[in-house]
Amino acid sequence: MTTEGEQMHALVERLYPLCRSITGDGVRATLEIVGEYIPLRVHEVPTGTQVLDWTVPQEWNIRDAYIADSAGRRVVDFAASSLHVLGYSVPVSRTMPLAELRGHLHTLPDHPSWVPYRTSYYTPEWGFCLAQETLDALPDGEYEVCVDSTLADGHLTYAEHVVPGQVAEEVIVSCHVCHPSLANDNLAGIAVAVFLARALAEQTPYYTYRFIFAPGTIGAITWLARNKERIDRVKHGLVLACAGDRGQLTYKQSRRGDAEIDRVLRHVLAVSERPHSIAEFTPYGYDERQFCSPGFDLGVGSLTRTPYAGYPEYHTSADNPDFVSPEAMADTLAVCREAFAVLDRNRRYLNLSPYGEPQLGRRGLYGSLGGRSDAQQAQMAMLWVLNLSDGDHSLLDVAERSGLPFDTVAVAADALGAAGLIKA
């Protein structure tokens, strides 16, 4: 029987060969596969649509691309890896000397066997990415250059999956779907989001959870532009990226820094005793910077393992399925589930017997703890919940102030509520 981590890794491997970009059939093919795991509502936004300060660009699709030597041998071939072509390359069909061709070639001299990932979304250009050692082996001479692509009016494609909750207030989970053949950035994030959605669907969550699968930057901007009227429903959010490498977890806080999602992730990571780091917000990175732009200022943080650009394999062919591990993805998923369990159960309560400490023994609350190894901790949790249930403090406040695990505090609140001593 395969584990969840192994299933997520299998999804990464399946998605890896597809040539994705900010628009085009690669995005649609990716969403079609994701749609086999969870139901999706796919949106198509026409070229030229104004989205905030941006405009939806022309759609890019590619069928073939190569550089061939004088003998017709393909020395660089898009069919071998979608990274070989500069993203959004305009079509070209020419023969030229190597000296001229070099101006359109991108390599990584410090990692001569790796192929870089490069794009030219908004500047008409063409180019190829290849290993430095491949370039070094090319003799002078004439080369046939072909990029069989189209840039034409079409659509930007993104998708949503909604897990209904008990209330209409929402938690958004966002991941980008525009990178070709990069396993950690961001296929691992897609896989974790898919399996998180499936896990939530097995419950009856308090919040409604909206999963957004969109191209980076322009996709998030498009979603925000199309949802401005209902943005006040979004109470919390998390951007998932770089979710499968073997580095420690990193949580990047929202612009606010004290949003509930920030406090929850700090608490969950600290209590779990996992190695981790907490990063301050910066207006650079993934789509948290769109959700946290000052006009929206949503409580949206970002969860990664090693942050973007923090590992040598970032945006190179070395970010392949072997670079991500089932265990790391399973750990990222577990933290998401733990964090959302806290979000879903975090309430403010009112003590219905606030004058003096109510007698817990005659209500069977002390007796019910007999024999438990954590009886003293559970008893302290009840006292803390009673004392801070003044309508102003949440259970997370109680957990932080008492130093007790949130789950212990929540269980105590459940027992006190059942005994009629507090109410939400």
XYZ file of C-alpha atoms in Angstrom:
424
model
C 0.000 0.000 0.000
C 1.503 3.321 -1.054
C 1.782 6.143 1.443
C 0.404 9.640 0.889
C 3.955 10.841 0.349
C 4.506 8.260 -2.368
C 1.209 9.189 -4.009
C 2.170 12.861 -4.015
C 5.547 11.993 -5.509
C 3.841 9.966 -8.227
C 1.719 13.025 -9.090
C 4.884 15.147 -9.324
C 6.427 12.607 -11.694
C 3.304 12.586 -13.839
C 3.158 16.381 -14.132
C 6.891 16.881 -14.585
C 7.221 16.457 -18.383
C 4.495 18.995 -19.245
C 5.530 22.342 -20.690
C 3.735 24.896 -18.538
C 3.794 28.667 -18.825
C 1.596 31.558 -17.687
C -0.900 30.615 -20.424
C -1.451 27.775 -22.855
C -2.246 24.132 -23.254
C 0.393 23.048 -20.734
C -1.573 24.746 -17.962
C -4.785 23.125 -19.194
C -3.148 19.677 -19.325
C -1.854 20.181 -15.790
C -5.290 21.145 -14.491
C -6.858 18.222 -16.323
C -4.618 15.832 -14.397
C -5.246 17.622 -11.091
C -8.956 17.346 -11.899
C -8.640 13.564 -11.747
C -7.805 13.912 -8.040
C -10.177 16.697 -6.995
C -13.047 18.393 -8.861
C -12.022 21.722 -10.376
C -13.834 24.725 -11.725
C -11.690 25.956 -14.602
C -11.766 29.624 -15.621
C -10.676 31.029 -19.007
C -9.952 34.773 -19.073
C -9.578 36.270 -22.567
C -6.456 37.997 -23.841
C -6.739 41.746 -23.397
C -8.819 41.583 -20.218
C -7.830 44.325 -17.791
C -6.938 42.816 -14.406
C -6.017 45.499 -11.888
C -2.963 47.269 -13.384
C -2.190 44.370 -15.734
C -3.615 43.024 -18.985
C -4.051 39.328 -19.744
C -1.364 38.595 -22.369
C -1.532 36.602 -25.556
C -1.605 32.856 -25.153
C 1.630 30.966 -25.836
C 1.781 27.423 -27.149
C 4.708 25.424 -28.479
C 4.882 22.268 -30.546
C 8.593 21.781 -31.190
C 11.935 23.526 -30.907
C 15.520 22.566 -31.589
C 19.013 23.566 -32.608
C 20.483 21.251 -35.249
C 24.070 21.089 -36.533
C 25.074 20.942 -40.174
C 24.511 17.174 -40.209
C 20.914 17.623 -39.016
C 21.644 16.264 -35.524
C 19.617 18.016 -32.794
C 22.124 19.301 -30.282
C 19.399 20.991 -28.218
C 15.924 19.475 -28.308
C 12.699 20.685 -26.680
C 11.411 17.106 -26.892
C 14.061 16.073 -24.357
C 13.103 18.774 -21.825
C 10.702 21.687 -21.828
C 13.383 23.731 -20.052
C 15.409 23.897 -23.279
C 13.285 26.723 -24.680
C 13.114 30.253 -23.300
C 9.552 30.522 -22.017
C 7.293 32.534 -24.332
C 9.810 32.366 -27.200
C 8.426 33.878 -30.379
C 8.575 31.604 -33.445
C 11.831 31.452 -35.391
C 13.138 29.384 -38.300
C 16.643 30.365 -39.382
C 20.144 29.175 -40.073
C 22.912 31.160 -38.412
C 26.521 30.862 -37.286
C 27.303 29.859 -33.731
C 28.708 33.324 -33.022
C 25.292 34.863 -33.700
C 23.401 32.059 -31.978
C 25.328 32.529 -28.721
C 23.412 35.739 -28.012
C 20.233 33.661 -27.671
C 21.688 30.909 -25.469
C 21.423 30.662 -21.662
C 23.662 28.450 -19.515
C 24.883 28.040 -15.929
C 28.691 28.150 -16.014
C 28.891 27.362 -12.277
C 26.878 24.181 -12.828
C 27.961 23.098 -16.307
C 25.743 19.980 -16.495
C 22.507 21.755 -15.508
C 19.997 23.503 -17.772
C 18.593 26.826 -16.484
C 14.943 27.911 -16.526
C 14.463 31.284 -18.197
C 11.437 33.186 -19.520
C 10.594 36.294 -21.545
C 6.905 36.727 -20.817
C 6.409 40.359 -21.736
C 9.321 41.071 -24.134
C 9.201 39.483 -27.601
C 12.310 37.315 -27.719
C 13.441 33.811 -28.526
C 16.132 31.674 -26.997
C 17.340 28.317 -25.786
C 18.598 27.025 -22.445
C 21.256 24.335 -22.388
C 24.039 22.883 -20.302
C 27.305 24.798 -20.398
C 29.120 21.568 -21.256
C 26.842 21.137 -24.279
C 27.640 24.641 -25.460
C 31.358 24.120 -24.909
C 31.260 21.050 -27.155
C 29.644 22.866 -30.109
C 32.058 23.543 -32.967
C 31.900 26.733 -34.957
C 29.672 26.510 -37.976
C 26.139 26.992 -39.169
C 23.175 25.826 -37.083
C 19.508 25.409 -37.919
C 17.312 27.097 -35.330
C 13.608 26.306 -35.006
C 11.011 27.406 -32.476
C 7.601 26.183 -33.601
C 5.444 28.288 -31.296
C 2.448 30.573 -31.473
C 1.620 33.783 -29.669
C -1.999 34.630 -30.350
C -5.123 35.926 -28.674
C -6.472 33.241 -26.400
C -6.951 32.886 -22.666
C -5.311 32.769 -19.280
C -6.412 29.615 -17.485
C -6.738 29.012 -13.747
C -8.836 26.713 -11.580
C -10.466 26.567 -8.166
C -11.517 23.768 -5.854
C -13.814 24.547 -2.924
C -14.270 22.458 0.213
C -17.536 23.743 1.758
C -17.427 24.686 5.406
C -19.915 25.467 8.128
C -19.495 29.197 7.436
C -18.993 31.215 4.256
C -15.782 32.801 5.544
C -12.852 31.414 3.604
C -9.314 30.156 3.887
C -7.520 30.333 0.547
C -4.703 27.984 -0.428
C -2.771 29.083 -3.499
C -0.090 27.471 -5.626
C 1.293 28.436 -9.022
C 0.983 26.188 -12.067
C 3.192 27.995 -14.596
C 6.615 26.385 -14.215
C 7.754 23.703 -16.680
C 9.639 20.617 -15.511
C 10.508 21.931 -12.048
C 9.610 19.396 -9.372
C 10.013 21.398 -6.173
C 9.031 24.735 -7.675
C 6.175 24.125 -7.884
C 4.896 20.627 -8.591
C 5.431 19.604 -4.965
C 3.243 22.542 -3.906
C 0.513 21.436 -6.306
C 0.686 17.873 -4.973
C 0.497 18.973 -1.328
C -2.453 21.261 -2.133
C -4.303 18.406 -3.862
C -3.881 16.007 -0.963
C -4.690 18.714 1.582
C -7.958 19.368 -0.256
C -8.763 15.664 -0.223
C -8.067 15.450 3.512
C -10.292 18.439 4.284
C -13.103 16.974 2.178
C -13.200 13.985 4.527
C -14.122 16.321 7.389
C -16.752 18.985 7.955
C -14.468 21.997 8.346
C -15.583 25.172 10.025
C -14.224 27.463 7.331
C -14.781 27.123 3.606
C -11.478 26.252 1.950
C -10.786 27.597 -1.536
C -7.840 26.150 -3.438
C -6.485 28.302 -6.269
C -4.323 26.764 -8.994
C -3.117 29.702 -11.090
C -0.090 30.967 -13.013
C 2.297 32.962 -10.857
C 1.825 36.733 -10.497
C -0.591 37.355 -13.397
C -2.795 34.448 -12.263
C -3.107 35.664 -8.679
C -3.694 39.219 -9.920
C -6.415 37.932 -12.242
C -8.081 36.021 -9.404
C -7.999 39.085 -7.164
C -9.396 41.314 -9.909
C -12.272 38.901 -10.534
C -13.087 38.492 -6.827
C -12.791 42.031 -5.446
C -16.449 42.089 -4.346
C -16.108 38.997 -2.186
C -12.568 39.465 -0.927
C -13.853 40.326 2.549
C -14.785 36.669 2.958
C -11.109 35.701 2.966
C -10.063 35.465 6.595
C -6.853 33.463 6.247
C -4.626 32.163 3.492
C -1.520 30.166 2.669
C 0.664 30.077 -0.426
C 2.345 26.700 -0.982
C 5.632 26.428 -2.864
C 8.928 24.515 -2.706
C 7.123 21.915 -0.617
C 9.176 18.811 -1.317
C 12.912 19.403 -0.830
C 14.769 17.948 2.124
C 15.408 21.287 3.838
C 13.675 22.452 6.995
C 10.288 24.172 6.862
C 10.130 27.935 6.458
C 7.077 30.051 7.146
C 7.055 33.549 5.663
C 4.633 35.759 7.562
C 1.955 37.923 6.026
C 2.440 41.654 5.559
C 0.548 42.182 8.810
C 2.905 39.939 10.754
C 0.276 39.329 13.444
C -2.465 37.792 11.315
C -4.073 34.719 12.813
C -2.448 32.484 10.188
C 0.951 33.867 11.268
C 0.300 33.069 14.911
C -1.061 29.623 14.075
C 1.953 28.613 11.992
C 4.373 29.945 14.578
C 2.570 27.970 17.287
C 2.243 24.735 15.303
C 5.861 24.721 14.199
C 7.137 25.541 17.689
C 5.002 22.937 19.461
C 5.882 20.255 16.901
C 9.596 20.803 17.649
C 10.355 20.464 13.934
C 13.445 22.319 12.760
C 12.059 25.429 11.092
C 12.513 29.122 10.519
C 10.113 32.057 10.580
C 10.738 34.754 7.961
C 9.469 38.303 7.951
C 7.328 39.484 5.054
C 9.073 40.957 2.029
C 7.322 42.177 -1.145
C 9.220 39.629 -3.233
C 8.703 35.911 -3.597
C 5.562 34.031 -4.551
C 1.951 35.163 -4.741
C 1.711 36.107 -1.079
C 2.959 39.488 -2.300
C -0.196 39.889 -4.426
C -2.585 38.857 -1.640
C -0.651 41.083 0.782
C -0.505 44.122 -1.497
C -1.646 47.144 0.550
C -5.047 47.475 -1.106
C -5.982 43.925 -0.096
C -3.654 43.315 2.892
C -4.985 39.813 3.401
C -3.742 37.548 6.166
C -1.874 35.278 3.764
C 1.500 33.734 4.537
C 3.722 31.375 2.592
C 4.891 27.907 3.569
C 7.946 26.396 1.909
C 10.743 24.143 2.872
C 13.931 25.787 1.565
C 12.770 29.223 0.366
C 12.858 30.262 -3.301
C 16.400 30.798 -4.639
C 17.722 29.281 -1.407
C 19.038 26.090 -2.982
C 21.388 25.689 -5.972
C 18.909 23.531 -7.889
C 16.316 26.335 -7.940
C 15.113 27.102 -11.489
C 17.372 24.475 -13.056
C 17.068 20.983 -14.495
C 18.456 19.659 -11.208
C 15.053 20.436 -9.662
C 13.757 17.107 -10.915
C 11.631 14.408 -9.249
C 14.724 12.932 -7.578
C 15.262 16.249 -5.800
C 11.948 16.025 -3.924
C 11.101 13.288 -1.450
C 7.846 11.625 -0.418
C 8.820 12.115 3.227
C 9.335 15.864 2.846
C 6.021 16.338 1.046
C 4.259 14.245 3.690
C 5.800 16.447 6.400
C 4.676 19.634 4.643
C 1.177 18.195 4.308
C 1.128 17.245 7.994
C 2.004 20.805 9.046
C -0.767 22.187 6.830
C -3.273 19.813 8.360
C -2.135 20.680 11.888
C -2.303 24.404 11.167
C -5.760 24.262 9.635
C -7.006 22.132 12.526
C -5.997 24.999 14.826
C -7.618 27.613 12.568
C -10.828 25.614 12.434
C -11.074 25.176 16.213
C -9.864 28.581 17.353
C -12.788 30.336 19.043
C -13.481 32.918 21.707
C -15.518 31.677 24.653
C -17.436 33.286 27.482
C -17.214 31.916 31.005
C -20.772 31.367 32.239
C -19.615 31.100 35.860
C -17.030 33.881 36.045
C -17.278 34.733 39.750
C -14.746 32.533 41.418
C -13.575 29.193 40.144
C -16.460 26.808 39.442
C -16.387 23.463 41.184
C -15.118 21.083 38.532
C -15.076 17.972 40.701
C -18.846 17.760 41.194
C -19.264 18.052 37.436
C -17.021 15.054 36.934
C -14.403 17.061 35.114
C -11.542 16.190 37.418
C -12.669 12.616 37.825
C -12.811 12.114 34.085
C -9.074 12.734 33.944
C -8.114 9.964 36.317
C -5.368 7.710 35.031
C -4.394 9.932 32.125
C -0.674 10.587 31.787
C -1.440 14.195 30.914
C -4.064 14.665 33.639
C -2.249 17.564 35.270
C -1.746 19.294 31.921
C -5.418 18.791 31.021
C -6.478 20.144 34.411
C -4.322 23.236 33.938
C -5.814 23.710 30.460
C -9.323 23.804 31.979
C -8.275 26.432 34.492
C -6.628 28.555 31.822
C -9.632 28.305 29.509
C -12.004 29.280 32.311
C -9.849 32.220 33.319
C -9.389 33.618 29.806
C -12.888 32.939 28.513
C -13.917 36.567 28.706
C -15.013 36.998 25.100
C -11.753 38.705 24.195
C -9.284 35.825 24.257
C -9.223 32.978 21.758
C -8.096 29.429 22.427
C -4.867 30.270 20.603
C -4.380 33.114 23.092
C -4.835 30.572 25.871
C -2.343 28.160 24.310
C 0.256 30.865 23.784
C -0.097 32.350 27.248
C -0.209 29.030 29.080
C 2.472 27.334 27.014
C 0.135 24.365 26.527
C -0.446 22.608 23.189
C -3.445 23.998 21.321
C -5.043 20.553 21.068
C -4.957 20.155 24.856
C -6.598 23.561 25.262
C -9.255 22.778 22.647
C -10.123 19.449 24.323
C -10.485 21.271 27.645
C -12.790 23.825 26.034
C -14.923 21.027 24.608
C -15.280 19.456 28.064
C -16.129 22.768 29.700
C -18.660 23.557 26.986
C -20.326 20.170 27.431
C -20.579 20.883 31.158
C -22.313 24.218 30.475
C -19.518 26.304 31.936
C -18.519 28.215 28.787
C -20.115 29.080 25.484
C -18.731 30.278 22.171
